[in-house]
PDB file of C-alpha atoms and ligand atoms in Angstrom:
ATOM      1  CA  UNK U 539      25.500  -7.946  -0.814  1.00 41.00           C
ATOM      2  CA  UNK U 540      23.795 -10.125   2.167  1.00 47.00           C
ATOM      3  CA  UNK U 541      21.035 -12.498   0.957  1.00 52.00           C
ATOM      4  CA  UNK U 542      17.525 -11.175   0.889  1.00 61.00           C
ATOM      5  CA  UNK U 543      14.916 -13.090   2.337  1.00 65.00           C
ATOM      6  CA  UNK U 544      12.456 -10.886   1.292  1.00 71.00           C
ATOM      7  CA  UNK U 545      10.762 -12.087  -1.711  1.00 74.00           C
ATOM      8  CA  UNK U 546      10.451 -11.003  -5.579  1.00 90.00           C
ATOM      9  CA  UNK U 547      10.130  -7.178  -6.147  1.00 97.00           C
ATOM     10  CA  UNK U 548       6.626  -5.665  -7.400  1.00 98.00           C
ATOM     11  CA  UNK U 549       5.345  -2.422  -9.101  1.00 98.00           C
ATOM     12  CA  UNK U 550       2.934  -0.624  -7.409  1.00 98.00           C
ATOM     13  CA  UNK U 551       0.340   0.398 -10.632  1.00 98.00           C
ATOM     14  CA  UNK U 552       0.453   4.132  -8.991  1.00 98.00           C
ATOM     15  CA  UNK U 553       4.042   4.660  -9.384  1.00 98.00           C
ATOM     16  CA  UNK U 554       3.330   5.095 -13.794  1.00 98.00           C
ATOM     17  CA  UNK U 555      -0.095   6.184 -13.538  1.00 97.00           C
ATOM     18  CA  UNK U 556       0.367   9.366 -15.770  1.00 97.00           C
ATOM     19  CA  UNK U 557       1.532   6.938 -18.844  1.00 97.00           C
ATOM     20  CA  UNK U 558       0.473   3.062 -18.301  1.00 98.00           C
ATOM     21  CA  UNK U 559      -2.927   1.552 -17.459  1.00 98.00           C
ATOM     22  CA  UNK U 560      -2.704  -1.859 -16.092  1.00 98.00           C
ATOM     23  CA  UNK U 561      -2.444  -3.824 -19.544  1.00 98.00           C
ATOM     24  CA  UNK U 562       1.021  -1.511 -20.504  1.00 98.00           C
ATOM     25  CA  UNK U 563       2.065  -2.121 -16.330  1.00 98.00           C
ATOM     26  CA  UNK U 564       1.515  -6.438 -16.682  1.00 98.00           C
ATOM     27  CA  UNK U 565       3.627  -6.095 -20.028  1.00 98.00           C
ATOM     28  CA  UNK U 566       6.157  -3.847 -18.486  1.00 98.00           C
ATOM     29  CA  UNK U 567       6.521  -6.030 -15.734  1.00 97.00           C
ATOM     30  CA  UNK U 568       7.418  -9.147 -17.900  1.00 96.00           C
ATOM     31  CA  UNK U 569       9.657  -7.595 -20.081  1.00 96.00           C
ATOM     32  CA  UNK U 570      11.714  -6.173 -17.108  1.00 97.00           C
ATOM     33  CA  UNK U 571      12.107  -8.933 -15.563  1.00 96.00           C
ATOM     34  CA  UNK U 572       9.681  -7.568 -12.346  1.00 97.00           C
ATOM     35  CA  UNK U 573       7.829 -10.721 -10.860  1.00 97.00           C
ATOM     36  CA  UNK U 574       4.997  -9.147  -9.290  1.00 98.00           C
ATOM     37  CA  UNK U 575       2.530  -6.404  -9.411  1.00 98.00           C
ATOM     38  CA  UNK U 576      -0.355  -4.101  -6.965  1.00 98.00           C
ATOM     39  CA  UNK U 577      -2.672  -2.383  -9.177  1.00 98.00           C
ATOM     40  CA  UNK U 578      -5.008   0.405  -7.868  1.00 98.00           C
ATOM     41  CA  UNK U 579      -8.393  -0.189  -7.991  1.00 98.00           C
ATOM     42  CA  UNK U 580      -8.751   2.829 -11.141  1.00 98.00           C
ATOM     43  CA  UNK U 581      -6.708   1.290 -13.330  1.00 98.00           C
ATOM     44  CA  UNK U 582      -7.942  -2.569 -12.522  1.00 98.00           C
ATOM     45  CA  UNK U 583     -11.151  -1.759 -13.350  1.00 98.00           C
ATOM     46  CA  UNK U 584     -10.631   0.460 -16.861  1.00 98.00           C
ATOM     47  CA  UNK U 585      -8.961  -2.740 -17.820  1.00 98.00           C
ATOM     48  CA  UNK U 586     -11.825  -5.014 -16.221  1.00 98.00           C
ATOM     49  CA  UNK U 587     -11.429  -7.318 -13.645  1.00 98.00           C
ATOM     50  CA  UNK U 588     -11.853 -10.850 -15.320  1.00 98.00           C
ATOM     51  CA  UNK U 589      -9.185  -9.936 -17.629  1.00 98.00           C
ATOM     52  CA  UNK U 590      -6.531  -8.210 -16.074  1.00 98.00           C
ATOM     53  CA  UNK U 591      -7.052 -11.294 -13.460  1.00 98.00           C
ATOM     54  CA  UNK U 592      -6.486 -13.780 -16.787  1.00 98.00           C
ATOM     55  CA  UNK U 593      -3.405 -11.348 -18.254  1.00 98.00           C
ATOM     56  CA  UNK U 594      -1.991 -11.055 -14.632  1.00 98.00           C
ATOM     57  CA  UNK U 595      -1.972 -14.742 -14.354  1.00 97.00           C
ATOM     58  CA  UNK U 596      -0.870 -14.962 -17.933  1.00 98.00           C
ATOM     59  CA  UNK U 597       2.368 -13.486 -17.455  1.00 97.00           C
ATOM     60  CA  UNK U 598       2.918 -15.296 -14.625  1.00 97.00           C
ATOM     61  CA  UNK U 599       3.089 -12.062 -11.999  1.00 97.00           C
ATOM     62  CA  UNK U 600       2.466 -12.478  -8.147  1.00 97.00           C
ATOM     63  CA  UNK U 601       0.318  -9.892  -6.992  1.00 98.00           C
ATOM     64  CA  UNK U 602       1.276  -8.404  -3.316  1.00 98.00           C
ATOM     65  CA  UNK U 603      -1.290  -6.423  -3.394  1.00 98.00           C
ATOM     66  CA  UNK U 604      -4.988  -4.597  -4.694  1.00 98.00           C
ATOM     67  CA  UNK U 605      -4.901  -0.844  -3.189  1.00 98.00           C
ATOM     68  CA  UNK U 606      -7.244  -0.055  -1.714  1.00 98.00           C
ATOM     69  CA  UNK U 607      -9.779  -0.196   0.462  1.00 98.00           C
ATOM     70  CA  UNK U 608     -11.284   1.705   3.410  1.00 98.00           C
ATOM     71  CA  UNK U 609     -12.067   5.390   3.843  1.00 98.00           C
ATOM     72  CA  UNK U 610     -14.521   3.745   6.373  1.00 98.00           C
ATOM     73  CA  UNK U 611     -15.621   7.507   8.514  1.00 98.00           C
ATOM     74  CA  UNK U 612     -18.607   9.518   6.753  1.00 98.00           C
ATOM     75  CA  UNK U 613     -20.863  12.129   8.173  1.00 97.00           C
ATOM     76  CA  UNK U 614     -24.286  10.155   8.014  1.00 97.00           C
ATOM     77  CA  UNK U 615     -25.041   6.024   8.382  1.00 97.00           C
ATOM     78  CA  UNK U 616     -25.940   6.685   4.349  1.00 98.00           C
ATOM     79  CA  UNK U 617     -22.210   7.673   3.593  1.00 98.00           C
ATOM     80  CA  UNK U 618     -20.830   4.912   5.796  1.00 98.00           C
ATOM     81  CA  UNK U 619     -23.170   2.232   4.440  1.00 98.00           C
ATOM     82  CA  UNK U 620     -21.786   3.151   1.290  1.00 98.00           C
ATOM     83  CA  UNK U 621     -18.594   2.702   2.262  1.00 98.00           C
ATOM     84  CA  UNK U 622     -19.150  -0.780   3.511  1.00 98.00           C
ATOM     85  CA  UNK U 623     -20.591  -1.401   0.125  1.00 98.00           C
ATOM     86  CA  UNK U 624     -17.484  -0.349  -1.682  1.00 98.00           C
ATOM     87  CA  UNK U 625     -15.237  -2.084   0.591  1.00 98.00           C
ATOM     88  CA  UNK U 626     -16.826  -5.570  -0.025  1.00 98.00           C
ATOM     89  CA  UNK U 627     -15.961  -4.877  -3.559  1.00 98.00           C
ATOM     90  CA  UNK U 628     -13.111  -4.411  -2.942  1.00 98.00           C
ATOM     91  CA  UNK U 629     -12.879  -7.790  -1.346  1.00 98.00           C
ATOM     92  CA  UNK U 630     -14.418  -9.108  -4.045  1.00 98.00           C
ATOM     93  CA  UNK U 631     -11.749  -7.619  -6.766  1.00 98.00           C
ATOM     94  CA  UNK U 632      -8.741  -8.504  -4.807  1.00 98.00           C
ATOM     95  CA  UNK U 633     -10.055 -11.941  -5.070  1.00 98.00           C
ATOM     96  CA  UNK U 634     -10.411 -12.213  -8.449  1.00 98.00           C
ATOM     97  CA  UNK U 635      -6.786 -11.314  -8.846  1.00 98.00           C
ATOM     98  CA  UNK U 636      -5.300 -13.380  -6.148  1.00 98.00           C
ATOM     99  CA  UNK U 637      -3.836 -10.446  -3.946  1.00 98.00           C
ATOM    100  CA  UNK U 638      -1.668 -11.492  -1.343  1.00 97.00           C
ATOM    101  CA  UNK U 639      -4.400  -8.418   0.563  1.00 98.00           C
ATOM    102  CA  UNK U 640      -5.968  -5.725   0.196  1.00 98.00           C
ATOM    103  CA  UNK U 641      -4.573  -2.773   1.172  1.00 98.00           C
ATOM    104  CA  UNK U 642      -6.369  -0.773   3.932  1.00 98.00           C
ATOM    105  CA  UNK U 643      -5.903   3.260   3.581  1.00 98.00           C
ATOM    106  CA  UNK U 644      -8.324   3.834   6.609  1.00 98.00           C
ATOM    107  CA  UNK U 645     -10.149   7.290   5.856  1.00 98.00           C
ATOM    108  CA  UNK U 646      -9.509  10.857   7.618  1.00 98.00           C
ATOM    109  CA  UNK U 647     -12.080  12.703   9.679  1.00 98.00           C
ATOM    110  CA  UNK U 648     -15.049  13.124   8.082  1.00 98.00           C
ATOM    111  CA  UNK U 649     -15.331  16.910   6.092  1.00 96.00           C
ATOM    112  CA  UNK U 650     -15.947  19.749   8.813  1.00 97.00           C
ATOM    113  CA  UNK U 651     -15.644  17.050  12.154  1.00 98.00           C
ATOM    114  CA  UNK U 652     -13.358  17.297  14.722  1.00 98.00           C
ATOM    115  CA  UNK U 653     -13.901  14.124  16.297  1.00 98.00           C
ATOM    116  CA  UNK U 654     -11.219  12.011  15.911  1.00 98.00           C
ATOM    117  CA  UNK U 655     -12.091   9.311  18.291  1.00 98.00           C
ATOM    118  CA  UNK U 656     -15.279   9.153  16.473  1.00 98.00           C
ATOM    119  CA  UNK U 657     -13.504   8.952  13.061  1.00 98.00           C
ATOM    120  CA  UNK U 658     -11.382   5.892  14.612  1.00 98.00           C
ATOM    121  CA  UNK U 659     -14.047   4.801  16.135  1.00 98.00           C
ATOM    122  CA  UNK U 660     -15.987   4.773  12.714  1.00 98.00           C
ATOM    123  CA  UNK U 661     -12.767   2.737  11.224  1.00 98.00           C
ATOM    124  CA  UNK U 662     -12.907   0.023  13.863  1.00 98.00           C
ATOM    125  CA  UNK U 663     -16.936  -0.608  13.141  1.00 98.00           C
ATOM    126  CA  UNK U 664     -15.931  -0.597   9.465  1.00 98.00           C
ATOM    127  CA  UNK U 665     -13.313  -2.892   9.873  1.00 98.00           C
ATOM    128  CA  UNK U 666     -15.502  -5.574  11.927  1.00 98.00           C
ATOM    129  CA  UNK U 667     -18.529  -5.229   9.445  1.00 98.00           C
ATOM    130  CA  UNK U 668     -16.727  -5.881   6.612  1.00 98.00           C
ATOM    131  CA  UNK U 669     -14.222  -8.826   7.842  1.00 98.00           C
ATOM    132  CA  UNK U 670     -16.627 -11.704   7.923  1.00 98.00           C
ATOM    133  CA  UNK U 671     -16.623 -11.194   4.117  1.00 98.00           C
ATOM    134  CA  UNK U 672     -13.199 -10.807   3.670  1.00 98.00           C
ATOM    135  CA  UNK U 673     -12.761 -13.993   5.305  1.00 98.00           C
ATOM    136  CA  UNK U 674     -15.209 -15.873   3.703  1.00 98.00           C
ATOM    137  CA  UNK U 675     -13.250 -14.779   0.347  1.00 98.00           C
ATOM    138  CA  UNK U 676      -9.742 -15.171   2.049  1.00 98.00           C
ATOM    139  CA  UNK U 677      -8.607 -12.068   1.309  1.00 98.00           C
ATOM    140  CA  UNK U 678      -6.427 -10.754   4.076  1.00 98.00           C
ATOM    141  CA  UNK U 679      -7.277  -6.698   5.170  1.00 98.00           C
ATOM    142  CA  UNK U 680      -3.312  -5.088   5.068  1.00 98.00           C
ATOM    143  CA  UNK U 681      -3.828  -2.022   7.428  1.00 98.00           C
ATOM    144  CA  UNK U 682      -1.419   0.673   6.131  1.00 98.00           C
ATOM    145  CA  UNK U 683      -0.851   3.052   8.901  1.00 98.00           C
ATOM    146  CA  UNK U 684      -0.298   6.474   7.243  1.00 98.00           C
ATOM    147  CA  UNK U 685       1.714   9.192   8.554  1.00 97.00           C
ATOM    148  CA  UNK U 686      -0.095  11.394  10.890  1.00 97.00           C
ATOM    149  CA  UNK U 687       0.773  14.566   8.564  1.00 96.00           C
ATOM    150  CA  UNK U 688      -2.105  13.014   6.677  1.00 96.00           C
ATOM    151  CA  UNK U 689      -4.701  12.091   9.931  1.00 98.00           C
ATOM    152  CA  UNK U 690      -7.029  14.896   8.684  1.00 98.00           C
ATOM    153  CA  UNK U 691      -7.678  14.094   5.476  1.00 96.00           C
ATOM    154  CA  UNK U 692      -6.581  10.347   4.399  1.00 97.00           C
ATOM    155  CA  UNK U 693      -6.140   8.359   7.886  1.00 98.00           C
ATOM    156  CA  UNK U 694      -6.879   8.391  11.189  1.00 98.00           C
ATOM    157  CA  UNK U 695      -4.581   5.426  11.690  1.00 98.00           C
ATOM    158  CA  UNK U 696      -1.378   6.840  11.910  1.00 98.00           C
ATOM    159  CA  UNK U 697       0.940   4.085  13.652  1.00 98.00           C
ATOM    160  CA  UNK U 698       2.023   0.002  13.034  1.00 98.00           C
ATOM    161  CA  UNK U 699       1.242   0.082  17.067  1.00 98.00           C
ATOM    162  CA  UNK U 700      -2.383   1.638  16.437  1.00 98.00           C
ATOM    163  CA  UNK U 701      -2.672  -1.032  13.785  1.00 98.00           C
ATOM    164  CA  UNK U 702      -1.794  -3.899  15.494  1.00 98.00           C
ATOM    165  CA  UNK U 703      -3.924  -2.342  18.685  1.00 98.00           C
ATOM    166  CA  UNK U 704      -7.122  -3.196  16.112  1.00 98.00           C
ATOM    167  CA  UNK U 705      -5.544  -6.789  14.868  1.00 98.00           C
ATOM    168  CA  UNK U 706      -5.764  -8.076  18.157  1.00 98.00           C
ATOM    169  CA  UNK U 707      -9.052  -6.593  18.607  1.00 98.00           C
ATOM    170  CA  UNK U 708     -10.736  -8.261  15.652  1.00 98.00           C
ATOM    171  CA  UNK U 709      -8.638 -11.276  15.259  1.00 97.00           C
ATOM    172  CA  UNK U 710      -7.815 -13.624  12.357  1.00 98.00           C
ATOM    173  CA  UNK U 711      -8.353 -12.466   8.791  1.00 98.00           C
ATOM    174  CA  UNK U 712      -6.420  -9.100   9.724  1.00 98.00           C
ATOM    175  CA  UNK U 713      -2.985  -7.848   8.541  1.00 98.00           C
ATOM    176  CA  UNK U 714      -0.745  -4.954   8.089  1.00 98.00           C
ATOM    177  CA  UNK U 715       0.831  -3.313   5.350  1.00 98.00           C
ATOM    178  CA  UNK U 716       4.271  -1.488   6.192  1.00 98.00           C
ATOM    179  CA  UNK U 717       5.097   1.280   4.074  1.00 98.00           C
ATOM    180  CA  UNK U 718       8.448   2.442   5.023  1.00 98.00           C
ATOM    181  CA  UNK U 719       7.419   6.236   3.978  1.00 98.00           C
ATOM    182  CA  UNK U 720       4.711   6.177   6.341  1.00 98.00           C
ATOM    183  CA  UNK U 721       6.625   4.603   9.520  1.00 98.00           C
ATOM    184  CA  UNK U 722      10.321   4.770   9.381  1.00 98.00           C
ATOM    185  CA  UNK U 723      10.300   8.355  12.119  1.00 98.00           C
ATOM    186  CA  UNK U 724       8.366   6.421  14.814  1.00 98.00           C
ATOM    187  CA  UNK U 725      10.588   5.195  17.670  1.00 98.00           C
ATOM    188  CA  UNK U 726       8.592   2.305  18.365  1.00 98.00           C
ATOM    189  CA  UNK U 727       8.785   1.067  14.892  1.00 98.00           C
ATOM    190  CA  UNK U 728      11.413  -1.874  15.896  1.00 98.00           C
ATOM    191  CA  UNK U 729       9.189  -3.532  19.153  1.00 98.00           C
ATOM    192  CA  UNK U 730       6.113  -2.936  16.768  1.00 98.00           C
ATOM    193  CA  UNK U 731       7.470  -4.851  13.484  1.00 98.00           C
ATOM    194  CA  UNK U 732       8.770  -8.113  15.935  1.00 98.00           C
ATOM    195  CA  UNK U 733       5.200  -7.795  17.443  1.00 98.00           C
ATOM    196  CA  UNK U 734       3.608  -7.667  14.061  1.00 98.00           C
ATOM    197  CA  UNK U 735       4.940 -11.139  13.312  1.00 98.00           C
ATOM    198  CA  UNK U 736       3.183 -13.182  10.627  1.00 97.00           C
ATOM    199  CA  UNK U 737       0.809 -10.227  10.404  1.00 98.00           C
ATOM    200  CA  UNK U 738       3.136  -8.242   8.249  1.00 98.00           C
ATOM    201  CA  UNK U 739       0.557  -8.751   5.084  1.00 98.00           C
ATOM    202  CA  UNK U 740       2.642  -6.598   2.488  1.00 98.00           C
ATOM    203  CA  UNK U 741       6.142  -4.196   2.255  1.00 98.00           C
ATOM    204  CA  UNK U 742       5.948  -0.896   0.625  1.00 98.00           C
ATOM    205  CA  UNK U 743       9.370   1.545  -0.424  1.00 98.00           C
ATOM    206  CA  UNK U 744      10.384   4.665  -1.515  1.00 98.00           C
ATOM    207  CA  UNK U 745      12.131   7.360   0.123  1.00 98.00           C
ATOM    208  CA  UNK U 746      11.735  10.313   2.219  1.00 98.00           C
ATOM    209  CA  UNK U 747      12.919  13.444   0.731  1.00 98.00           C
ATOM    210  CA  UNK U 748      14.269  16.360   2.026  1.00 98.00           C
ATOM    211  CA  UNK U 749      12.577  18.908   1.989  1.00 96.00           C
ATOM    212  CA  UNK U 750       9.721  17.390   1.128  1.00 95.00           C
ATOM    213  CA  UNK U 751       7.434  19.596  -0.757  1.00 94.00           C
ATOM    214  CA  UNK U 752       4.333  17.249  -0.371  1.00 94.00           C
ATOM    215  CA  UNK U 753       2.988  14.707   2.186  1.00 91.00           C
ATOM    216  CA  UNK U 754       1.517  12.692  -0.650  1.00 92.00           C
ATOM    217  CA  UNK U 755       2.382  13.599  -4.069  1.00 96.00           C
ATOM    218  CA  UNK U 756       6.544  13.866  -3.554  1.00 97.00           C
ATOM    219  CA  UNK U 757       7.790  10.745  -2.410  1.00 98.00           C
ATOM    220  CA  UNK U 758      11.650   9.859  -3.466  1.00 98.00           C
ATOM    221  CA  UNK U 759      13.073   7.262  -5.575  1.00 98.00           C
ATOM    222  CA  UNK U 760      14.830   4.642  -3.506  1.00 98.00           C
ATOM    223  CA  UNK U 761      17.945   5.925  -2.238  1.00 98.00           C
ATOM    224  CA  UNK U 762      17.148   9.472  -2.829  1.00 98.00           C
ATOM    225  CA  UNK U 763      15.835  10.203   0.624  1.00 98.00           C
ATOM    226  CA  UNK U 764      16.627   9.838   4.471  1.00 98.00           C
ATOM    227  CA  UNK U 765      14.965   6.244   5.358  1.00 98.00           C
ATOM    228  CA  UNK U 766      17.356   3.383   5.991  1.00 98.00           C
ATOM    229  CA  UNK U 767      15.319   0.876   3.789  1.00 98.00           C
ATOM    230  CA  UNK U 768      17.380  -1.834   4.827  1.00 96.00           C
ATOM    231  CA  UNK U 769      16.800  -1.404   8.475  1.00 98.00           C
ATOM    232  CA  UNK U 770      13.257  -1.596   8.009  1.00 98.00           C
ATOM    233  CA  UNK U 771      14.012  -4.554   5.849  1.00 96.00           C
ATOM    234  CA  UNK U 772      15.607  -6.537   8.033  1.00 97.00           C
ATOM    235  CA  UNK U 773      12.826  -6.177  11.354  1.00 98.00           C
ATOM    236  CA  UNK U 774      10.513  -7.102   8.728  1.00 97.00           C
ATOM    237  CA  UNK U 775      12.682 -10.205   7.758  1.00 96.00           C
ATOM    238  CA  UNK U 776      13.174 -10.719  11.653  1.00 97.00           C
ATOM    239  CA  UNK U 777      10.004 -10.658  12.279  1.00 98.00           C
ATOM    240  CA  UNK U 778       9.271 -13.764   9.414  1.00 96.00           C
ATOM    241  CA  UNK U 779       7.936 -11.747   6.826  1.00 97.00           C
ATOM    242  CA  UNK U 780       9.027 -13.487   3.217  1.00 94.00           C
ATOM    243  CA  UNK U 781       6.648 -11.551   0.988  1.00 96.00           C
ATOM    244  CA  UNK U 782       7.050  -9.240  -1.792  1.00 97.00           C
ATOM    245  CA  UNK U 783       9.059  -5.485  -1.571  1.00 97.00           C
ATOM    246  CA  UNK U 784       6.207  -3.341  -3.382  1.00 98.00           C
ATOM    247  CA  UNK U 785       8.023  -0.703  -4.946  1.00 98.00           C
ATOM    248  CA  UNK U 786       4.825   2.629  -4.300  1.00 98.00           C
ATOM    249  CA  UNK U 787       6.196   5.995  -5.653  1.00 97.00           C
ATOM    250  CA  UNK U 788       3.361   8.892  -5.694  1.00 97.00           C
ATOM    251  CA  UNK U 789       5.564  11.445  -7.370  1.00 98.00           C
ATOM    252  CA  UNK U 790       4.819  14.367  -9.546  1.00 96.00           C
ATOM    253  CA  UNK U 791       8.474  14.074 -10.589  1.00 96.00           C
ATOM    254  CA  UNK U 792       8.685  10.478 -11.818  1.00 98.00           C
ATOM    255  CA  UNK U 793       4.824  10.346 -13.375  1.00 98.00           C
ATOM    256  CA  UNK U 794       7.184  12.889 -15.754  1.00 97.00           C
ATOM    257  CA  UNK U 795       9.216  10.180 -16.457  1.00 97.00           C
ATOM    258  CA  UNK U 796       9.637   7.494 -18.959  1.00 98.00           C
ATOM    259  CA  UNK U 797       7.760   4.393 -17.482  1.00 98.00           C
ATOM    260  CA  UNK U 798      10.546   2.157 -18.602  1.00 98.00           C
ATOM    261  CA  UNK U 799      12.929   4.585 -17.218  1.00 98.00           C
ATOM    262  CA  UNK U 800      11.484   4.465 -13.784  1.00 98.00           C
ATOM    263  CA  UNK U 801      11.663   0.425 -14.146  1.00 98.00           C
ATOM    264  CA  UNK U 802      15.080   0.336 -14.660  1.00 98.00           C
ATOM    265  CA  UNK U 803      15.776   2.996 -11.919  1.00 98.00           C
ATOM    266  CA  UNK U 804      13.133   0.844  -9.472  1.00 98.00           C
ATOM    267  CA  UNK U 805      15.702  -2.267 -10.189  1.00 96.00           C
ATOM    268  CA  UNK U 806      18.731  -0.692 -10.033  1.00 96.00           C
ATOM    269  CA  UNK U 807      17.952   0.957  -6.461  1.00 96.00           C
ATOM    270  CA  UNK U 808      15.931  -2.289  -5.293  1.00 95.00           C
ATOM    271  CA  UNK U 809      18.965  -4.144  -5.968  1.00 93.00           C
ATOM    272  CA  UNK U 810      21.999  -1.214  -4.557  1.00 94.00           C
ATOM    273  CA  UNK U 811      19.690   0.283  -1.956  1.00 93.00           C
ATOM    274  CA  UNK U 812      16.906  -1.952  -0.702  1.00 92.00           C
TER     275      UNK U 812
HETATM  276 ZN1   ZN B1421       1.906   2.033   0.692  1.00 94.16          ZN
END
């Protein structure tokens, strides 16, 4: 096997949700042997922020991640306002915990619009309100383009080259957050991970299945899909990026599972497939 310069492996919290909170995810963790960990915001905060920040630390796990923030667009300035609020504690959480960002999941068109440049529009101004606090906490904001089969509903950013299009615009403090389900079809994807560079904020896997019998709930096990993880590996490696691979599965079939069962699979395929 070549040598992986990508760092330690982490659990996404989402991938066990059905049968761990966060406490039963930080113990699982340790006693497989997985060095780091990305809780969702749900589970971080039934378990309470000061603590899971002192268990996390505990047991000794890097955290590559706090998902999520954004869902910026809203159909009045009261609804986007909120937003804002939510997103600076969000900020505010993935501080506590050390995340190496916070994971952006940008927001679909507002319910009944069909203005999408508004809706990106109403990301952008989101984005610039709330970075000044991000980077007075230095937290880092991970933009995870989604694919576009999800623009209506969960984000109008849909490509690594859309998300990089609003990194330069607002500068220093921004990031992205690849998630190989989400990117590996676009043809641009190699020119847009080497122009990405140090910007690459956090690495997400699973697989692609086929057929796929849901855009968000029926992602694959490593190795059980179409995506050549490696590939998308290695432009992240090429383009300098030495942080964690965030294992992220949102599927109905392994929340059946056994959560220790999934851990063992997750380690078995991150070390024969990723
Ligand atoms: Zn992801």
């Amino acid at each position: 096997m070549t040598a992986r310069a990508i760092g330690p492996l982490s659990l996404n919290t989402v991938t066990v949700k059905e049968r761990w909170g966060l406490a039963e995810c930080i113990e699982g963790c340790a006693r497989h042997g997985i060095p780091g960990i990305s809780p969702w915001r749900d589970v971080l905060q039934a378990m309470g922020v000061e603590r899971a920040a002192r268990q996390i630390r505990d047991a000794g796990l890097h955290v590559s991640g706090l998902c999520r923030g954004g869902m910026f667009p809203a159909n009045d300035a009261a609804g986007r306002r909120a937003a804002i609020a939510d997103n600076r504690r969000a900020i505010d959480e993935a501080q506590a915990i050390g995340a190496a960002c916070l994971v952006m999941v940008c927001g679909g068109l507002p319910p009944g619009s069909r203005d999408l440049p508004g809706a990106r529009a109403m990301v952008r101004d989101g984005l610039a309100e709330i970075l000044p606090y991000a980077r007075d906490a230095g937290v880092v904001l991970g933009l995870e383009p989604l694919h576009p089969g999800t623009c209506a509903d969960r984000s109008v950013l849909s490509t690594l080259g859309q998300a990089l299009d609003l990194c330069d615009a607002l500068g220093p403090g921004m990031g992205v957050a690849v998630d190989v389900y989400h990117v590996w079809w676009d043809p641009d994807l190699d020119r847009q991970m080497a122009r990405a560079g140090s910007r690459i904020a956090g690495f997400h896997v699973c697989d692609w299945l086929v057929p796929t019998t849901d855009l968000v709930f029926d992602r694959g096990m490593m190795g059980d899909g179409v995506i050549d993880i490696p590939a998308v590996r290695a432009m992240a490696e090429a383009a300098g990026y030495r942080g964690a691979l965030e294992c992220e599965l949102l599927s109905r079939r392994w929340w059946g599972e056994d959560p220790d069962r999934v851990l063992e699979t997750i380690k078995e395929r991150h070390a024969t497939v990723c």
